[in-house]
Short mmCIF file of C-alpha atoms and ligand atoms in Angstrom, two decimals:
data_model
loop_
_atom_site.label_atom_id
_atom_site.label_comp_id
_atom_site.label_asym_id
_atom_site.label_seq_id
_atom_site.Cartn_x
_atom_site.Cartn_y
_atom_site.Cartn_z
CA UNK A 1 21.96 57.87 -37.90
CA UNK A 2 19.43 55.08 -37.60
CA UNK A 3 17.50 54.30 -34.83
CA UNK A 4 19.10 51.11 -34.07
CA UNK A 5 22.68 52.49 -33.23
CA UNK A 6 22.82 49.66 -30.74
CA UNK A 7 23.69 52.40 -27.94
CA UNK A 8 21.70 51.30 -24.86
CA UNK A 9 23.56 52.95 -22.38
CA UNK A 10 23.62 57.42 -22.82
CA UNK A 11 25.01 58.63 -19.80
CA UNK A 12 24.80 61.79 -21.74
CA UNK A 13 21.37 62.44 -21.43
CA UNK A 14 21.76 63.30 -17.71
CA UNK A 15 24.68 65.97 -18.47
CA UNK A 16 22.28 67.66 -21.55
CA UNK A 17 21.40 70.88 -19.47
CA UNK A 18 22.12 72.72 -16.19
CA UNK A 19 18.94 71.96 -14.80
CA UNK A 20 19.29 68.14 -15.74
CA UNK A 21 23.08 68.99 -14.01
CA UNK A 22 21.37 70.31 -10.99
CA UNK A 23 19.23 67.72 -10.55
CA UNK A 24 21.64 65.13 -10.35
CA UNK A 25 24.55 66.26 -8.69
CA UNK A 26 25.65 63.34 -6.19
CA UNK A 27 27.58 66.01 -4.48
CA UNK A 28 26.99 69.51 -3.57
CA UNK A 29 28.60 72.38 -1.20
CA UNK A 30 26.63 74.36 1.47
CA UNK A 31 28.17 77.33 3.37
CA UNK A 32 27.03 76.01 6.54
CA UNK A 33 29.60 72.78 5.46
CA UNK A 34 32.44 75.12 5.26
CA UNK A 35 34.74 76.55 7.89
CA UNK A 36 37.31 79.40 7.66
CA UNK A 37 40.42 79.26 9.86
CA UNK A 38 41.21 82.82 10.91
CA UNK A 39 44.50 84.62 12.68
CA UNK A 40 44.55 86.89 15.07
CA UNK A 41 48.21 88.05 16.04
CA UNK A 42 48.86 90.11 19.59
CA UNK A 43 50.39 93.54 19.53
CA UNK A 44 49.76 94.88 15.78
CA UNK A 45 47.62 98.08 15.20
CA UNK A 46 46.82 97.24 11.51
CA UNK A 47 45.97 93.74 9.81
CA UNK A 48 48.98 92.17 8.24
CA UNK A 49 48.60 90.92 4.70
CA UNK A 50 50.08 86.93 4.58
CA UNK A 51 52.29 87.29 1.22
CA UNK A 52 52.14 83.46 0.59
CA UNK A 53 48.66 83.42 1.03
CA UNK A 54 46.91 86.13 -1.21
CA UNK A 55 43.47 87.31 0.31
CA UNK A 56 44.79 86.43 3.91
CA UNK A 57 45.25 88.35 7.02
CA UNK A 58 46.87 88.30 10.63
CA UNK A 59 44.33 89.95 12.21
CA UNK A 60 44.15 92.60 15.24
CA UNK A 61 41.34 91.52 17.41
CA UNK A 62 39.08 94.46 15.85
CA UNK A 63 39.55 93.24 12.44
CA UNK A 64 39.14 89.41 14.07
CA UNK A 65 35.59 90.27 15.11
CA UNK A 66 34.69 91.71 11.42
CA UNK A 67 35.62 88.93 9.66
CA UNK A 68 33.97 87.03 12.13
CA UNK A 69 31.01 88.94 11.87
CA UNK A 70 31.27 88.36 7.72
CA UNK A 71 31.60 85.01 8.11
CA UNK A 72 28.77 84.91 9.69
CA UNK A 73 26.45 87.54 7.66
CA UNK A 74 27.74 84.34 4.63
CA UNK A 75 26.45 81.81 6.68
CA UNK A 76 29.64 79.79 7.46
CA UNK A 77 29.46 76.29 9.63
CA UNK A 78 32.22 77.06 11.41
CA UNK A 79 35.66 79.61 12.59
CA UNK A 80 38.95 77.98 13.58
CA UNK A 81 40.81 80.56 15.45
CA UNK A 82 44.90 79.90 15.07
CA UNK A 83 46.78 82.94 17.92
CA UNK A 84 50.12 84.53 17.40
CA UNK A 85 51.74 85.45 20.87
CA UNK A 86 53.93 88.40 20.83
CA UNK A 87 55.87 86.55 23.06
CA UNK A 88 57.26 82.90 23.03
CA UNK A 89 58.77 80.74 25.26
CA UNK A 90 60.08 76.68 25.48
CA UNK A 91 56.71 75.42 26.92
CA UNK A 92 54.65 77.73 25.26
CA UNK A 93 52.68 79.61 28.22
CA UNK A 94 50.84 81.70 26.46
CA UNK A 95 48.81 78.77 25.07
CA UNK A 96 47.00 78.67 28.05
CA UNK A 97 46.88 81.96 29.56
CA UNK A 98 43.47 83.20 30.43
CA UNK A 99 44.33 86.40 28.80
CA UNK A 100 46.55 84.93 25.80
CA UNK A 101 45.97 86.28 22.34
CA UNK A 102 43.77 83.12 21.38
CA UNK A 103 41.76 83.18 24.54
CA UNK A 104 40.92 86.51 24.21
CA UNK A 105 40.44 86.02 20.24
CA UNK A 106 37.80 83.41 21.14
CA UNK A 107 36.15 85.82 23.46
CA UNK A 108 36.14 88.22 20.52
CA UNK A 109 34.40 85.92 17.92
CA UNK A 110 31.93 84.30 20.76
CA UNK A 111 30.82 87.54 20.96
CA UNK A 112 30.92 88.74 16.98
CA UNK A 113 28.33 85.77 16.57
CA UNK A 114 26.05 86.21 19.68
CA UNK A 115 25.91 89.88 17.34
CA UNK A 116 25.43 88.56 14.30
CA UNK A 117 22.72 86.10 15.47
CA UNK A 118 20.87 88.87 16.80
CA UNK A 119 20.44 90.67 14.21
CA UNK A 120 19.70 87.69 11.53
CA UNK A 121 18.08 85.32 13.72
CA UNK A 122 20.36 82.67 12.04
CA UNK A 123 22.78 80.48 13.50
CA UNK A 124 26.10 81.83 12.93
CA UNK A 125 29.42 79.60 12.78
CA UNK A 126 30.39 77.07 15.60
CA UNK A 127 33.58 79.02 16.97
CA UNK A 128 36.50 76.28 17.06
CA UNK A 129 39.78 76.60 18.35
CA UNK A 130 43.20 75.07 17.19
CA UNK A 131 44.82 73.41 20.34
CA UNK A 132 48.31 73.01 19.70
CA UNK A 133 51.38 74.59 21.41
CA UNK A 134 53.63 75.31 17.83
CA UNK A 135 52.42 79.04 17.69
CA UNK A 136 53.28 79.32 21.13
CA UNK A 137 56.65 77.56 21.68
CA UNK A 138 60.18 79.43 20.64
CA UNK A 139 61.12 76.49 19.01
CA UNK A 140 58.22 76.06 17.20
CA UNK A 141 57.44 72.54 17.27
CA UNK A 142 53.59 71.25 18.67
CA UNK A 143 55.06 69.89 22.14
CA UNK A 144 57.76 70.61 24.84
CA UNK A 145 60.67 69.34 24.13
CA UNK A 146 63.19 66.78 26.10
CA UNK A 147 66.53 65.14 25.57
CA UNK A 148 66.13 61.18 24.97
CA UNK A 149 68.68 58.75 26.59
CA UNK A 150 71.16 59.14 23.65
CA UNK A 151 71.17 62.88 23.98
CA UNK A 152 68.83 63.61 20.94
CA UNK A 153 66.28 66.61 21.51
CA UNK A 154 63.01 64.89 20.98
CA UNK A 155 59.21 65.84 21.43
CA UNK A 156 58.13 64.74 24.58
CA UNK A 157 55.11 63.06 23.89
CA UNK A 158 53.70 62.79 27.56
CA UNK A 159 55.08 66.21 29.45
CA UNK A 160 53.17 67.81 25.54
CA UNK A 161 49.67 65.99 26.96
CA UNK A 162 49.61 68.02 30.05
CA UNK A 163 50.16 71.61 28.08
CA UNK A 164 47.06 70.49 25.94
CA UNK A 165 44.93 69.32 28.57
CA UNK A 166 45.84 73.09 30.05
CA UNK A 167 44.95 74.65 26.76
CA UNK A 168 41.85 73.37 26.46
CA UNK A 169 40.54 73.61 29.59
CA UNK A 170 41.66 77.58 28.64
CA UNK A 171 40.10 77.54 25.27
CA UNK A 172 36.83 76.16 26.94
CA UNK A 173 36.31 78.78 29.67
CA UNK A 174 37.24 81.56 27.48
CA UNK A 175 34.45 79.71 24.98
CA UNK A 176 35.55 77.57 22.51
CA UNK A 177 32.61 75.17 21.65
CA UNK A 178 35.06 72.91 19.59
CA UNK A 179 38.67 72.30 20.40
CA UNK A 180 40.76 71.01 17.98
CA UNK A 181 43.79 68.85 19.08
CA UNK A 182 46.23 69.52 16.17
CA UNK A 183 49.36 68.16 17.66
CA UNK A 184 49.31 64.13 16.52
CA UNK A 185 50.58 63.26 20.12
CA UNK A 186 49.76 59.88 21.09
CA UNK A 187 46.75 59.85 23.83
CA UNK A 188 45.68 63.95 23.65
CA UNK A 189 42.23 63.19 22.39
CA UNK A 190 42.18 61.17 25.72
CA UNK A 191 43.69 63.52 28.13
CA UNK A 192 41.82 66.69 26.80
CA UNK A 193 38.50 64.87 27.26
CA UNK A 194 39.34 64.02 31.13
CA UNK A 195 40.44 67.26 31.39
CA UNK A 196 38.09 68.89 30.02
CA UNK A 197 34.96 66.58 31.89
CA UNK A 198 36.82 67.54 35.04
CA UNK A 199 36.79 70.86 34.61
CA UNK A 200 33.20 70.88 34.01
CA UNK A 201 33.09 71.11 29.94
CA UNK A 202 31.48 67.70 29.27
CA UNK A 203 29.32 69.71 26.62
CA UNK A 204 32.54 71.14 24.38
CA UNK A 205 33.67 69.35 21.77
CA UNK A 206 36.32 67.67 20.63
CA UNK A 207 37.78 67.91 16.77
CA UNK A 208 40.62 65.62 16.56
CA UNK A 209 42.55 65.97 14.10
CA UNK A 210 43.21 62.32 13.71
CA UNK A 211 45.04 61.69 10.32
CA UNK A 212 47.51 64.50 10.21
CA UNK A 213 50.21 64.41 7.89
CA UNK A 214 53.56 65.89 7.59
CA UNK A 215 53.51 68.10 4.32
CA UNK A 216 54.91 70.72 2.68
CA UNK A 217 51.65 71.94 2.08
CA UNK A 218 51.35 73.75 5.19
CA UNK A 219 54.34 75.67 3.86
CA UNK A 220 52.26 79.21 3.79
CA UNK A 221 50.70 79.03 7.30
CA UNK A 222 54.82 78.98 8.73
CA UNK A 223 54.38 82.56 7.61
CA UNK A 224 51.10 83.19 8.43
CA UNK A 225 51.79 82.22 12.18
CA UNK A 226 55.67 83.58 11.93
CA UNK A 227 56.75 80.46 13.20
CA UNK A 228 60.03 79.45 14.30
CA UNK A 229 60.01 75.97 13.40
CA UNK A 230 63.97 74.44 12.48
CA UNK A 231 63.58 71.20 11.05
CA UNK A 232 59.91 69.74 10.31
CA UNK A 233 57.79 67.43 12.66
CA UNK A 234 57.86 63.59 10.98
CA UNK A 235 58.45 62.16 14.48
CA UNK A 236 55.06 63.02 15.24
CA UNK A 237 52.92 63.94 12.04
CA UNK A 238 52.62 60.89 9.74
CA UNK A 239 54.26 59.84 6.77
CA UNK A 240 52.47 60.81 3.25
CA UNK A 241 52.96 57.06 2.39
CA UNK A 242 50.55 55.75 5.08
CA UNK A 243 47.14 55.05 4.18
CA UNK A 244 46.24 52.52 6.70
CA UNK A 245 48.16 54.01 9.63
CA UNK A 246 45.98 56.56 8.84
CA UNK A 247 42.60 54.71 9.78
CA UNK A 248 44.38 53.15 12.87
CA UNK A 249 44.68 57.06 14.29
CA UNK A 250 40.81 57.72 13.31
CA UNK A 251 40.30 54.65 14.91
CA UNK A 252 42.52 55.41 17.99
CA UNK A 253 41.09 58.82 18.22
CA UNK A 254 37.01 57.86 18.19
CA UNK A 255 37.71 55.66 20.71
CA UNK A 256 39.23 57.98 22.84
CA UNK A 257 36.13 59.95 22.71
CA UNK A 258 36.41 62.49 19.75
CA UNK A 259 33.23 63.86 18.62
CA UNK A 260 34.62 64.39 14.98
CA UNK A 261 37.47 63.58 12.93
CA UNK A 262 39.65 65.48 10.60
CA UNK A 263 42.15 64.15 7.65
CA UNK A 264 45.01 67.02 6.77
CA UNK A 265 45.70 68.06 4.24
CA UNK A 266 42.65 67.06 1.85
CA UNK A 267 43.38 67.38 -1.74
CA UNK A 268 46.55 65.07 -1.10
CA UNK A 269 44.88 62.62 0.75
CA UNK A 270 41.02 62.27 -0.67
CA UNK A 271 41.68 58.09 -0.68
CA UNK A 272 42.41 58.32 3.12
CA UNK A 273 39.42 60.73 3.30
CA UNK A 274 36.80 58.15 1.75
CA UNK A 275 38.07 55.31 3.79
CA UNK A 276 37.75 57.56 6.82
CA UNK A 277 34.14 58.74 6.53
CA UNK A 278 33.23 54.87 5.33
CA UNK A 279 34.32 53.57 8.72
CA UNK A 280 33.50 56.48 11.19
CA UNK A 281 29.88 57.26 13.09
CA UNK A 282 31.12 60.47 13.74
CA UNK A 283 31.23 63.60 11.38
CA UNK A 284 34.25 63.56 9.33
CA UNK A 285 36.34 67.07 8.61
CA UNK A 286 38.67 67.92 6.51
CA UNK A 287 41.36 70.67 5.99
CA UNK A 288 42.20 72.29 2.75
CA UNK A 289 45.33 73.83 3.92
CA UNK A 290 47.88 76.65 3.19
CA UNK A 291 49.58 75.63 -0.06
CA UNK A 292 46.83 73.95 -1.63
CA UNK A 293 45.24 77.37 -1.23
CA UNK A 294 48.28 78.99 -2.12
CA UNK A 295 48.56 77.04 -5.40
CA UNK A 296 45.17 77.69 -6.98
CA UNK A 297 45.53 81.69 -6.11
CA UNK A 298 49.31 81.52 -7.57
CA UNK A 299 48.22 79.75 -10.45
CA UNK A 300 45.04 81.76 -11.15
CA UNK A 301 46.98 85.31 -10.82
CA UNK A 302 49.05 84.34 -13.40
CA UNK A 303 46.08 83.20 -15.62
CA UNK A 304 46.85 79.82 -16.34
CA UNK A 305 43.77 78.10 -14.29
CA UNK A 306 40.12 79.34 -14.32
CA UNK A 307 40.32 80.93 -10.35
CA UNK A 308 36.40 80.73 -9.70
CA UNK A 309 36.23 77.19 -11.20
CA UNK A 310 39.27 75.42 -9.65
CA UNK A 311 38.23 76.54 -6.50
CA UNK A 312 34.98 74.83 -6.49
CA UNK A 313 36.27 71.79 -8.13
CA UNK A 314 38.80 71.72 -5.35
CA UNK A 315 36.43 71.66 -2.29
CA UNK A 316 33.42 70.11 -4.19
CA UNK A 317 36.63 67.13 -4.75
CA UNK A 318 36.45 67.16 -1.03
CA UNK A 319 33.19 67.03 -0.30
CA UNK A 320 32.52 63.79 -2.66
CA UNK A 321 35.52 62.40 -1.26
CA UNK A 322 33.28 61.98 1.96
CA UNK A 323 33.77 65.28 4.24
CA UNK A 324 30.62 66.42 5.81
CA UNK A 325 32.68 69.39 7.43
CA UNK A 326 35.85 71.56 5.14
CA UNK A 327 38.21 73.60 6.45
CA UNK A 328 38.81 76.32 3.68
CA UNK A 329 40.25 79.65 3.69
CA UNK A 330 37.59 80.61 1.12
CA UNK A 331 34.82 79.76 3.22
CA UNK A 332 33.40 83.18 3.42
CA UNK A 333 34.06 83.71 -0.85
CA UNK A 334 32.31 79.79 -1.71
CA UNK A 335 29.67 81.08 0.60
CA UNK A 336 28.89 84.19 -0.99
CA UNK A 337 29.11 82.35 -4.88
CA UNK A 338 26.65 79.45 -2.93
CA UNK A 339 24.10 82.00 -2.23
CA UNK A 340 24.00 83.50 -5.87
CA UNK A 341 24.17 80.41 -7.81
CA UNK A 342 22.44 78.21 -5.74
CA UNK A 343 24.15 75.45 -7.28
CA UNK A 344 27.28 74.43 -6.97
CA UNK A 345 28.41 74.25 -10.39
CA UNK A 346 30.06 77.60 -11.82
CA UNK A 347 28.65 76.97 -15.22
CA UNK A 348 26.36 80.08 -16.70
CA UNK A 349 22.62 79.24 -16.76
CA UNK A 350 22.35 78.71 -20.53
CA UNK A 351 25.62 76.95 -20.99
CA UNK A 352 25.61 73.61 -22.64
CA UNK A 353 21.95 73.67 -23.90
CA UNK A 354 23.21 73.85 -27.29
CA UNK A 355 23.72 70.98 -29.28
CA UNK A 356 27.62 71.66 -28.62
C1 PBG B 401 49.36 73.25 14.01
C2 PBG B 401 48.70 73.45 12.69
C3 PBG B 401 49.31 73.59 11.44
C4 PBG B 401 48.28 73.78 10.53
C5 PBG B 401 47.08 73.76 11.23
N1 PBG B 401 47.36 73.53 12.57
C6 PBG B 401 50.74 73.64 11.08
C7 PBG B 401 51.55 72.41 11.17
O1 PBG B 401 51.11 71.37 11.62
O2 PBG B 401 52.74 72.51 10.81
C8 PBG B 401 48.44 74.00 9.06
C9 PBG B 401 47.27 74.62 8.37
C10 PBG B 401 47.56 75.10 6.98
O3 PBG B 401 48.64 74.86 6.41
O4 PBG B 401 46.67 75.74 6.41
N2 PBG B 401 49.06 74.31 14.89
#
């Protein structure tokens, strides 16, 4: 080919090797971004494999504090603690019992890190709390529930506000550093701040979990928390159509006083994601859920996608897409692949320096 192909433009030349790859990657992953949202169910003696969710446990608390412990030997941001009462009632009163399975499971992973840290002199993950009364009700929808003037059973948005405000004030003194309204009641990032000022924990956090949306994505973690839901919750998550409504909740919830925001689920919703983390001042989170987890492993097992691969194409997706924290279930795995690849990319060191 002559010299004068005309070409002035070869994007190519930046893609020629790994290094050249390395080198310019707008994007990349770092274990510290990455969180991993762990169970811990009351009243079992062994850890109970989740069937939808290959690779996932319901933990006792002694096999809570080891996986907090390896998330923490990985070098994981973060641990969002989800509790599964062994027993449930309409306002959900374990959710804020000083000795409730989540309390107690916070104590437990407080306590795996302070070890951890000692031992590495590293900071170990932030230990964050989900602060929502769904594992905890009978009924198993996120509020209490009331009968509206024309004799429908609704979610009562306000009575739900003071069971959070409870909660967290719980989840704080058992210590949570982060809690992590989950709920999408109107006004909770609000009320758990006051409460939580008043009860002396201006210094824990608030995650809000701002643009929440109803999907069928969170199919797997129904199992994983053996919930008792009838019906779904579209009267108070949102509606997958709703971009814009969306930005008004991030919106709504910064200026109620959240220190972060979170979009749920990602993959679904990586549009809502980037407009999101262009508007806010705050960090932005988001949460690769259940079935998005549950897809990759179903479709990997059966050999059809590249396991290794999709999986860091899925959260890298996420990361570009503007979240500075990610809620993964294969936080501790990514970690562990970070630290001997250093890059991101899952390509082999010599791959693509051919002429190919
Ligand atoms: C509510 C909560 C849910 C998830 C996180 N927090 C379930 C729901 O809203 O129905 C889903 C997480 C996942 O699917 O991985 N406590």
């Amino acid at each position: 080919m002559s010299q004068s192909s005309g070409i002035v433009y070869r994007p190519r030349r930046l893609r020629a090797t790994p290094r050249m790859r390395r080198l310019v990657a707008e994007a990349r992953l770092a274990a510290a971004d990455l969180v991993l949202p762990l169970f811990v169910k009351e009243g079992i003696d062994e850890p109970v494999a989740i069937t939808s969710m290959p690779g996932q446990l319901q933990h006792t608390e002694d096999s809570l504090r080891q996986a907090v412990e390896a998330a923490a030997r990985a070098g994981v941001g973060g641990v969002m603690l989800f509790g599964i009462p062994a027993v449930r009632d309409a306002v959900g009163s374990q959710a804020d019992a000083p000795d409730g399975i989540l309390q107690r499971g916070i104590r437990i992973a407080r306590e795996a890190v302070r070890t951890v840290e000692a031992e590495t002199h590293r900071p170990g993950p932030v230990v964050m709390a989900d602060t929502c009364l769904d594992e905890f009700t009978d009924h198993g929808h996120c509020g209490v529930l009331a009968t509206s003037p024309d004799g429908e059973i609704v979610v009562d948005n306000d009575a739900t506000l003071e069971r959070y405000a409870a909660m967290a004030v719980a989840q704080a003194r058992a210590g949570a550093e982060v809690i992590s309204p989950s709920g999408m009641m109107d006004g909770q990032v609000a009320v758990i701040r006051d409460a939580l000022d008043d009860a002396g924990f201006t210094d824990v956090s608030i995650l809000a979990y701002s643009a929440k949306y109803a999907s069928p994505f969170y199919g797997p973690f129904r199992e994983a928390v053996d919930s008792e839901l009838q019906g779904d919750r579209r009267t108070y998550q949102m509606d997958a159509a709703n971009g814009r409504e969306g930005l008004r909740e991030a919106d709504l919830d910064l200026a109620e006083g959240a220190d972060m925001v979170m979009v749920k689920p990602a993959g679904s919703y990586l549009d809502v994601l980037r407009q999101v983390a262009d508007r806010s001042d705050v960090p932005v989170a988001a949460y690769q859920v259940s079935g998005e987890y549950a897809m990759i492993e179903a479709a990997a097992a059966n050999g059809w996608i590249d396991r290794k691969a999709s999986i860091l194409e899925s959260v890298l997706g996420i990361k570009r897409a503007g979240a500075d924290v990610i809620l993964t279930y294969w936080a501790i795995e990514i970690a562990a692949w970070l630290w001997a690849d250093v890059a991101a990319p899952a390509a082999k060191a010599t791959e693509g320096n051919q002429e190919a």
